[in-house]
Amino acid sequence: MGTVHARSLDPLPMHGPELGIHTDDVEVVDVEPRTKQEILENKDVVVQHVHFDGLGRTKEDILGYEIADVFNAKNFIDVMQKSHQARQKLLRLGIFREVEVVIDTSQGKDALPNGLDITFEVVELRRMTGSYNTMVGNNEGSMVLGLKLPNLLGRAEKLTFQFSYGTKETSYGLSFFKPQPGHFERSFSLNLYKVTGQFPWSSLRETDRGFSTDFNFPIWKTNHTLKWEGVWRELGCLARTTSFAVREESGHTLKSSLSHAMVIDTRNSAILPKKGALLKINQELAGYTGGDASFLKEDFELQLNKQLIFNSVLSASLWGGLLLPIGDKPTSIADRFYLGGPTSVRGFSMYSIGPQSEGDYLGGEAYWAGGVHLYTPLPFWPAQGGFGDLFRTHFFLNAGNLCNLNYGEGPRAHLQKLAECIRWSYGAGIVLRLGNIARLELNYCIPMGVQSGDRICDGVQFGAGIRFL
Amino acid sequence: MSLAAEAFVSQIAAAEPWPENATLYQPLKDDQILLSDCASSLAVQAYLRMCNLPVQVSCRANAEYMSPSGKVPFIQVGNQVISELGPIVQFTKAKGHSLSDGLDDVQKAEMKAYMELVNNMLLTAELYIQWCDESTAAEITRPRYSSPYSWPLNQILAYQKQWEVRRKINAIGWGGKTLEQVYEDVSQCCQALSQRLGTQPYFFNKHPTELDALVFGHLFTILTTQLTSDELSGRIKNYSNLLSFCRRIEQNYFEEHDRDSAGSSSSRFSKGPSL
Amino acid sequence: MADPLELYCWKGDWGLPSVDSDSLTVLAYAKFAGAPLKVHKIANPWRSPTGSLPALKTREEGSLSQPSKIIIHLRKQKYNADYDLSAKEGADTLAFISLLEEKMLPALIYAFWLDSKNYVDVTRRWYAENISFPFNFFLPNRMHGQQLERLRLVRGDSGLEPGDDIEKELYRDALECMTLLSQRLGSHKFFFGDSPSSLDAYVFGYLAPLVKIKLPSGKLQQHLNSLDNLRHFCTNILTLYFPAEGREAPSRKMSSQPDAGDFDNEPNKRRNQVLSVLVALGAMLGYAILTGIVSIQRVHQEALESSEGHGNHSHDSEEEDE
């Protein structure tokens, strides 16, 4: 009999003769569409079997959870909705390239008159996919090789390997990800990596070799991550003229830390959201599981968005953090917070606010930063949709402060210190959205409250990144 | 910095007097420092004392990595950082302090040659004994080198350094030597030094030079350090003029500054006098 | 007398008994001490008993490869050029040999193996021409790598590329070393009196290549030329102890002066350029024709036979094929 390919959620069947109830009913019934719709909507159906076609290495037990809901469908529209949702869930597992749903009447001996059989025709991803990119950055070129093995053991595990070979530095990373069968939001991953970075604002070079494992799980509306990380950090001077304060930090340290992060994200989009809020709270405790570094680090990020008239959005954000050394060893430059730049307090050079020594910025142990933005669509691009939708103009006001905790005078004095000498800036610019991950900004900034030692970038400033104040 | 810039900077540095807070950085004295590093550090300290330039000694666990050339000791004078005895001698010369001005050309040539002899033979022998002799490496060197770090970083760093030193020793041709041959080389070197010293108080008669500082640094450290065997210090003790030379310099330049450290020279793991 | 010992060393050129410093040292010492050696001058380190040159094959102790070990062995066989030295002079010998090894050797390695112009024009060319096939394809590169590694480890530097800073530093030390040697030598014929000793052998071994081999970028050579006594010292030893080499090298290599060399290369270079362009064009055309991007139609006959009207037609059809 007729089959219906449910590729997308469509309230009406797309073509073919009506869905017959009896398998031997071949007459073509000419019924008005409206009646047809009623018949279909009100038909009570029972989903009897669900088949999977095209499984190779995937184990069936994990699939069972994703499609379990389909069996609860009561009528035909429900079946189509639920099978569409099941299809989305199957795709979300990341193990199939295509999933097609075929709904057919039940066949066989135990077929009920209103029974339905659903078949998911899947095409699994290949065992290994590779990618090769070349990147050119600040005076450096590199070749990046990526290797991905999806669905490694049949239960949606994923193994990725990335290797970057550059003119200056080499880095690599190996990562293993395993979701819990039945609860895809709960997952576990292991990472092994070596990353090198150069930080010209502190005249520092850092090489990290580390191993980390984390658990990800949702609780009610929040998403939690528990992570243990062990990193061998090697710090070095970038030039012979590096200041002595940075030179003193050179050498090897081992950091072994436990961290917990909580995220509540109700925004409608990660980049240029129109409404919703974001709250991220992160804490890290190092030193109790071995290693040389010993501290407690707290970090939070808050963002609120509200849509106003004329398609404009008002957005406010607040960031803050605190690094408390435990024991008598001072904190390391690699753990401290940095402030300033096109992605944080605009109008200042990259990470160039706060304590410094001979032009090298040392970071601070406590900071806060806040911003208020007004995003409007481009003034001369009245049409909605299309290319102009990727751009926004924005007016902003940023402020922030960064300091160290070495006064020995208690928390009140520190809060006071953070409240004096606030650096702030205001300006306007254009924002371009790149996909759903990143954004580019071109701003005209006017920095104020500049303290001696800060490096400013007043006038036009360009920024690209993922996380902006 | 390019050499031209260095020359320019050292010209500027020459104009400034020696500051009071010049500091010498070396690894931790009690737990971490090794024989070769202690010898080099003592040589620099002796040289600066001979020039009458005050310097404070500061011990850091990461001194080796702080140093611009990767070798200890290094001194911080004003905002300049200079490591190793050779460059330090040149730096002090630029500031107008020099011990070898009174030598003629032939003597200067000999002084440089003998300094290279000490570097070539004594220092290499020290490195060999520390890192290539498995019993010393396992009992003394590796535990000391890795003492400031926690597991597993300490093992990684110690083995990495050992591998590096062994490669260097192979590259300069000492890889095939046995411990006995190394001791023989040390004896030969001491014999040469003893011959050159003769009966004079210092290598160039009346006044000490950087060569005296270097020889004192190495010999005194070897004499006052406990290793797994006493063979090395025994070889030096065969030459009495070298022993009296060391004692002389210790008395003249070190004892008058530190009354309480005169007797503390031979505890089990001390590496040199606690100055 | 005992059977003569056999010495394997690099062969010579440019008027030198050998092009390698270590081999020169051993040869000179053997001549000074009067040791009867059967010398095999070869150009393939793999044919030596130890895999490297120089190598001394002895009956009792196997084969030795380092100059210091070879000299010690010869001394044990009673061929001792240092017999007459006083204890102090013996000490000085040790000291100056250390000075040479620490200051002179790194600069020599740099000048012959790391300085790009020197390496390509002189060193690699000589080794490639003189090592037998098929080793001459990879041995020079391997030796280059070994020398680079040696220099890197001796200096303790992790990043060592040929650059101005490293060069200036190394050459400064080497120039100072040569000046000191010159001052120590003074106006004597040899370093310790009138008969040569092992120190003379070492100095000869390190400096003779600089005196004789013309390098395109030769700062060390310029300085050495200004130190007359050292230059005379080297040529003196050559004439006294290696007279045969001087006769065998009748300015053969003089023709490879820098200017002459360039001039010789010029027509070759141009010819090579033209040839390579032609080859590339030919390859492109061949590929195009073979894959059918361009096809040569056999319309010549028709074009000749037909009238001018068809001439246009064939012209069009040729265009279509492209």
mmCIF file of C-alpha atoms in Angstrom, chain A residues 4 20 41 83 95 130 133 136 187 199 207 209 232 241 306 314 319-320 330 346 350 362 373 412 422 430 435:
data_model
loop_
_atom_site.group_PDB
_atom_site.id
_atom_site.type_symbol
_atom_site.label_atom_id
_atom_site.label_comp_id
_atom_site.label_asym_id
_atom_site.label_seq_id
_atom_site.Cartn_x
_atom_site.Cartn_y
_atom_site.Cartn_z
ATOM 1 C CA VAL A 4 4.538 7.987 3.400
ATOM 2 C CA GLY A 20 -5.703 2.502 3.533
ATOM 3 C CA GLU A 41 -6.060 13.282 12.339
ATOM 4 C CA SER A 83 9.086 10.294 14.558
ATOM 5 C CA ILE A 95 26.749 8.950 14.338
ATOM 6 C CA GLY A 130 40.088 13.596 8.120
ATOM 7 C CA ASN A 133 43.802 23.084 6.861
ATOM 8 C CA VAL A 136 48.179 31.924 8.690
ATOM 9 C CA SER A 187 28.536 12.672 28.871
ATOM 10 C CA PHE A 199 51.645 36.181 24.825
ATOM 11 C CA THR A 207 53.715 25.363 26.771
ATOM 12 C CA ARG A 209 50.948 19.487 28.298
ATOM 13 C CA TRP A 232 52.511 20.417 33.105
ATOM 14 C CA THR A 241 64.304 42.194 27.191
ATOM 15 C CA LYS A 306 15.993 42.451 26.175
ATOM 16 C CA LEU A 314 19.597 46.107 24.953
ATOM 17 C CA TRP A 319 32.045 39.465 34.532
ATOM 18 C CA GLY A 320 34.067 38.928 37.682
ATOM 19 C CA PRO A 330 52.376 33.280 45.276
ATOM 20 C CA ARG A 346 37.215 48.001 24.585
ATOM 21 C CA MET A 350 44.878 43.419 24.462
ATOM 22 C CA LEU A 362 51.319 40.553 34.963
ATOM 23 C CA HIS A 373 25.254 47.511 24.723
ATOM 24 C CA ARG A 412 36.774 45.378 52.493
ATOM 25 C CA ILE A 422 37.877 52.207 37.375
ATOM 26 C CA ILE A 430 29.599 47.565 13.693
ATOM 27 C CA GLY A 435 27.929 31.600 11.663
#
